[in-house]
Short mmCIF file of C-alpha atoms in Angstrom, two decimals:
data_model
loop_
_atom_site.label_atom_id
_atom_site.label_comp_id
_atom_site.label_asym_id
_atom_site.label_seq_id
_atom_site.Cartn_x
_atom_site.Cartn_y
_atom_site.Cartn_z
CA UNK A 1 -19.43 18.19 -12.00
CA UNK A 2 -20.19 14.92 -11.35
CA UNK A 3 -18.75 11.45 -11.59
CA UNK A 4 -18.71 7.79 -10.77
CA UNK A 5 -16.13 5.20 -10.10
CA UNK A 6 -14.56 2.31 -7.86
CA UNK A 7 -13.25 3.02 -4.85
CA UNK A 8 -11.37 2.05 -1.63
CA UNK A 9 -12.03 3.86 1.78
CA UNK A 10 -8.62 4.94 3.35
CA UNK A 11 -9.70 7.21 5.51
CA UNK A 12 -12.84 8.51 7.66
CA UNK A 13 -13.43 11.37 10.01
CA UNK A 14 -16.66 12.49 11.68
CA UNK A 15 -18.24 16.22 10.38
CA UNK A 16 -20.75 17.89 12.02
CA UNK A 17 -23.27 16.05 14.41
CA UNK A 18 -24.42 13.21 11.86
CA UNK A 19 -21.68 13.61 8.42
CA UNK A 20 -18.52 12.05 7.78
CA UNK A 21 -15.93 13.45 5.35
CA UNK A 22 -14.28 10.32 4.15
CA UNK A 23 -11.00 9.66 1.82
CA UNK A 24 -11.40 7.47 -0.59
CA UNK A 25 -8.80 6.27 -3.63
CA UNK A 26 -10.50 5.90 -6.70
CA UNK A 27 -9.50 3.63 -9.98
CA UNK A 28 -9.96 6.47 -12.15
CA UNK A 29 -9.99 9.89 -10.04
CA UNK A 30 -7.37 9.34 -7.75
CA UNK A 31 -7.27 9.96 -3.94
CA UNK A 32 -10.63 12.40 -3.24
CA UNK A 33 -12.10 13.62 -0.11
CA UNK A 34 -16.07 13.92 0.23
CA UNK A 35 -18.96 14.63 2.56
CA UNK A 36 -21.09 11.88 3.33
CA UNK A 37 -24.45 13.41 4.88
CA UNK A 38 -25.10 10.63 7.33
CA UNK A 39 -21.96 9.12 7.11
CA UNK A 40 -22.04 8.26 11.34
CA UNK A 41 -25.35 6.84 10.92
CA UNK A 42 -25.89 3.23 12.49
CA UNK A 43 -26.70 2.40 8.26
CA UNK A 44 -23.74 3.72 6.84
CA UNK A 45 -20.63 3.47 9.44
CA UNK A 46 -20.13 -0.38 8.52
CA UNK A 47 -19.57 0.81 4.73
CA UNK A 48 -17.46 3.79 5.82
CA UNK A 49 -14.87 1.70 7.15
CA UNK A 50 -10.83 1.89 6.12
CA UNK A 51 -10.00 -0.51 3.50
CA UNK A 52 -13.61 -1.47 2.34
CA UNK A 53 -14.34 -1.63 -1.76
CA UNK A 54 -16.92 0.87 -2.56
CA UNK A 55 -18.42 2.04 -5.24
CA UNK A 56 -19.08 6.35 -5.20
CA UNK A 57 -21.11 8.78 -6.59
CA UNK A 58 -19.26 12.41 -6.02
CA UNK A 59 -20.91 15.38 -6.63
CA UNK A 60 -19.24 19.51 -6.85
CA UNK A 61 -19.51 22.48 -8.34
CA UNK A 62 -15.72 22.54 -9.03
CA UNK A 63 -12.94 19.64 -9.13
CA UNK A 64 -10.96 20.84 -6.23
CA UNK A 65 -14.04 21.54 -3.58
CA UNK A 66 -15.13 19.46 -1.28
CA UNK A 67 -18.24 17.44 -2.91
CA UNK A 68 -20.49 15.38 -1.76
CA UNK A 69 -20.30 11.42 -1.71
CA UNK A 70 -22.94 8.83 -1.77
CA UNK A 71 -21.73 5.26 -1.57
CA UNK A 72 -22.62 1.75 -1.66
CA UNK A 73 -20.24 -1.34 -0.47
CA UNK A 74 -18.87 -3.62 -2.83
CA UNK A 75 -16.95 -5.47 -0.48
CA UNK A 76 -16.29 -5.55 3.59
CA UNK A 77 -12.57 -6.18 3.64
CA UNK A 78 -12.27 -4.40 6.98
CA UNK A 79 -15.00 -6.99 8.20
CA UNK A 80 -13.01 -9.76 7.40
CA UNK A 81 -9.65 -8.42 8.73
CA UNK A 82 -11.03 -7.49 11.73
CA UNK A 83 -10.24 -10.88 13.60
CA UNK A 84 -6.39 -10.96 13.08
CA UNK A 85 -4.40 -8.28 14.75
CA UNK A 86 -1.76 -9.00 12.02
CA UNK A 87 -4.21 -8.61 8.56
CA UNK A 88 -6.32 -5.95 9.91
CA UNK A 89 -2.61 -3.99 10.67
CA UNK A 90 -1.47 -4.96 7.06
CA UNK A 91 -4.80 -3.67 5.59
CA UNK A 92 -4.64 -0.08 7.87
CA UNK A 93 -0.63 -0.32 6.86
CA UNK A 94 -1.84 -0.15 3.33
CA UNK A 95 -3.99 2.42 3.39
CA UNK A 96 -2.12 4.69 5.62
CA UNK A 97 0.60 4.41 2.78
CA UNK A 98 -1.99 5.23 -0.01
CA UNK A 99 -1.99 9.12 1.47
CA UNK A 100 1.34 9.09 -0.13
CA UNK A 101 -0.32 9.57 -3.64
CA UNK A 102 -0.92 13.27 -4.58
CA UNK A 103 -4.47 14.18 -4.66
CA UNK A 104 -6.88 13.85 -7.86
CA UNK A 105 -4.27 11.83 -9.55
CA UNK A 106 -5.12 8.98 -10.99
CA UNK A 107 -2.98 5.69 -10.69
CA UNK A 108 -5.26 2.80 -12.38
CA UNK A 109 -2.73 0.79 -12.29
CA UNK A 110 -1.51 0.89 -8.33
CA UNK A 111 -5.98 0.22 -7.94
CA UNK A 112 -5.70 -2.56 -9.55
CA UNK A 113 -2.63 -4.17 -7.69
CA UNK A 114 -4.59 -2.84 -4.43
CA UNK A 115 -7.62 -4.49 -5.13
CA UNK A 116 -5.92 -7.59 -5.66
CA UNK A 117 -3.72 -7.61 -2.60
CA UNK A 118 -6.80 -7.13 -0.65
CA UNK A 119 -8.75 -9.79 -2.03
CA UNK A 120 -6.25 -12.27 -0.53
CA UNK A 121 -6.08 -10.92 3.15
CA UNK A 122 -7.94 -14.15 4.05
CA UNK A 123 -4.95 -16.27 3.15
CA UNK A 124 -2.33 -15.23 5.59
CA UNK A 125 0.14 -17.88 3.58
CA UNK A 126 -0.33 -15.37 0.53
CA UNK A 127 -0.70 -11.82 1.42
CA UNK A 128 2.36 -11.10 3.44
CA UNK A 129 4.65 -11.19 0.31
CA UNK A 130 1.81 -9.64 -1.83
CA UNK A 131 1.64 -6.49 0.33
CA UNK A 132 5.90 -6.29 0.01
CA UNK A 133 5.11 -6.14 -3.75
CA UNK A 134 2.52 -3.85 -2.86
CA UNK A 135 4.69 -1.42 -1.40
CA UNK A 136 7.16 -1.85 -4.34
CA UNK A 137 4.38 -0.79 -6.87
CA UNK A 138 3.81 1.92 -4.84
CA UNK A 139 7.08 3.33 -4.74
CA UNK A 140 6.97 2.95 -8.59
CA UNK A 141 3.88 5.02 -8.86
CA UNK A 142 5.59 7.62 -6.54
CA UNK A 143 8.36 7.79 -8.91
CA UNK A 144 10.96 5.73 -7.16
CA UNK A 145 10.29 2.49 -8.50
CA UNK A 146 13.18 0.16 -8.22
CA UNK A 147 15.13 -1.56 -10.84
CA UNK A 148 15.71 -5.49 -9.84
CA UNK A 149 15.85 -7.05 -13.32
CA UNK A 150 19.69 -6.96 -13.79
CA UNK A 151 22.65 -6.39 -11.69
CA UNK A 152 24.08 -2.46 -12.13
CA UNK A 153 27.80 -3.43 -12.14
CA UNK A 154 27.55 -6.42 -14.90
CA UNK A 155 24.42 -6.58 -16.63
CA UNK A 156 23.28 -10.03 -15.85
CA UNK A 157 20.46 -11.01 -14.31
CA UNK A 158 21.88 -14.61 -12.08
CA UNK A 159 23.11 -14.30 -8.50
CA UNK A 160 21.17 -11.47 -7.40
CA UNK A 161 21.08 -11.12 -3.72
CA UNK A 162 21.77 -7.41 -3.13
CA UNK A 163 20.05 -3.53 -3.66
CA UNK A 164 22.45 -0.42 -3.85
CA UNK A 165 20.34 1.53 -1.07
CA UNK A 166 21.40 4.67 -3.10
CA UNK A 167 20.35 3.65 -6.58
CA UNK A 168 17.50 1.18 -5.79
CA UNK A 169 19.23 -1.12 -8.38
CA UNK A 170 19.90 -5.16 -8.19
CA UNK A 171 23.81 -6.36 -7.17
CA UNK A 172 24.73 -9.99 -8.38
CA UNK A 173 26.86 -11.63 -5.20
CA UNK A 174 30.11 -11.44 -6.84
CA UNK A 175 29.89 -7.74 -7.80
CA UNK A 176 28.58 -7.00 -4.37
CA UNK A 177 30.89 -8.85 -2.28
CA UNK A 178 33.47 -6.20 -1.45
CA UNK A 179 30.78 -3.67 -0.73
CA UNK A 180 27.89 -6.23 1.21
CA UNK A 181 28.07 -4.40 4.57
CA UNK A 182 26.63 -1.35 2.75
CA UNK A 183 24.31 -2.97 0.70
CA UNK A 184 20.29 -4.01 1.38
CA UNK A 185 19.60 -8.03 0.80
CA UNK A 186 17.50 -8.81 -2.04
CA UNK A 187 14.93 -11.57 -0.59
CA UNK A 188 14.91 -14.59 -2.68
CA UNK A 189 10.94 -13.94 -3.66
CA UNK A 190 11.43 -10.72 -5.22
CA UNK A 191 14.07 -12.07 -7.48
CA UNK A 192 12.78 -12.69 -10.89
CA UNK A 193 14.37 -15.94 -11.63
CA UNK A 194 13.55 -17.79 -8.33
CA UNK A 195 10.00 -19.63 -7.18
CA UNK A 196 8.91 -21.65 -4.41
CA UNK A 197 7.42 -21.04 -0.98
CA UNK A 198 8.22 -17.33 0.44
CA UNK A 199 9.97 -18.18 4.02
CA UNK A 200 9.50 -16.10 6.85
CA UNK A 201 12.92 -13.96 6.97
CA UNK A 202 12.85 -13.45 3.13
CA UNK A 203 9.60 -11.78 4.00
CA UNK A 204 11.00 -9.55 6.68
CA UNK A 205 14.02 -8.62 4.46
CA UNK A 206 11.25 -7.87 1.79
CA UNK A 207 9.80 -5.29 4.35
CA UNK A 208 13.02 -3.85 5.43
CA UNK A 209 14.17 -3.36 1.63
CA UNK A 210 10.94 -1.24 0.72
CA UNK A 211 11.09 0.47 3.93
CA UNK A 212 14.42 1.50 3.39
CA UNK A 213 13.35 3.38 0.02
CA UNK A 214 9.90 4.67 1.39
CA UNK A 215 11.30 6.04 4.44
CA UNK A 216 14.42 7.29 2.32
CA UNK A 217 13.29 8.65 -0.79
CA UNK A 218 9.51 9.35 0.45
CA UNK A 219 8.77 9.74 3.91
CA UNK A 220 11.82 11.93 4.99
CA UNK A 221 11.78 14.63 1.98
CA UNK A 222 8.11 15.17 3.12
CA UNK A 223 8.77 15.56 7.09
CA UNK A 224 6.83 12.18 7.30
CA UNK A 225 7.39 9.34 9.66
CA UNK A 226 6.29 5.65 8.76
CA UNK A 227 2.75 4.63 9.43
CA UNK A 228 2.20 3.20 13.01
CA UNK A 229 0.18 0.52 11.49
CA UNK A 230 3.25 -0.70 8.87
CA UNK A 231 5.50 -0.83 12.46
CA UNK A 232 3.12 -3.00 14.42
CA UNK A 233 2.73 -5.23 10.73
CA UNK A 234 6.16 -5.87 11.37
CA UNK A 235 6.26 -6.60 14.82
CA UNK A 236 2.97 -8.90 14.88
CA UNK A 237 5.06 -10.89 11.32
CA UNK A 238 8.08 -11.51 13.59
CA UNK A 239 6.00 -12.67 16.64
CA UNK A 240 4.28 -15.46 13.92
CA UNK A 241 7.40 -16.00 12.36
CA UNK A 242 9.53 -16.53 15.72
CA UNK A 243 6.53 -18.78 16.64
#
């Protein structure tokens, strides 16, 4: 069988003397592996960089086999992120978290969101908030989406400032006041009714929120650690905010 698709490179490892096994997240075919002949060559190494957008052609006898793959570069996101450690950590974290998606399971909506976020990595005032929203999209695609549309207790959508760590539902200021020490904070930029610039503290609160649910609902049940790239991203963002 054979198929062609758009993809994002999320992993590469050497195979033999000259080949490479590339892990790609595709629009229509999900996360797949493929053998790239000459993948370690000087010509292909710049293309097979984590985060790059590529066109792929995959060939294999059966869908579950490790097929052979040819790749052509669409956009070199890796090269654009290379000069800034914070941006590079964001790119690497995003690709590492895509490993949580099941193999060969299509997620076209997540692919679109991923492409959108990658397109803003050259705008440091924009991409951190987009990465938080991307992590929310990932949770949703994995079946653990949060409900931030209305208060879990009152059903109203005003003054939503908390999230229940157990249910993943938003809680209003008044309803959550007696339990605020046990609730997670909902940053303003994730509140559907709030607009304006995203301040540094809100960004860290957003990453703490998504990180809690990634850890408790996805990573811990699979006995998987949080990607080190995400931990590095938060460290670098904190330094940038402190400055």
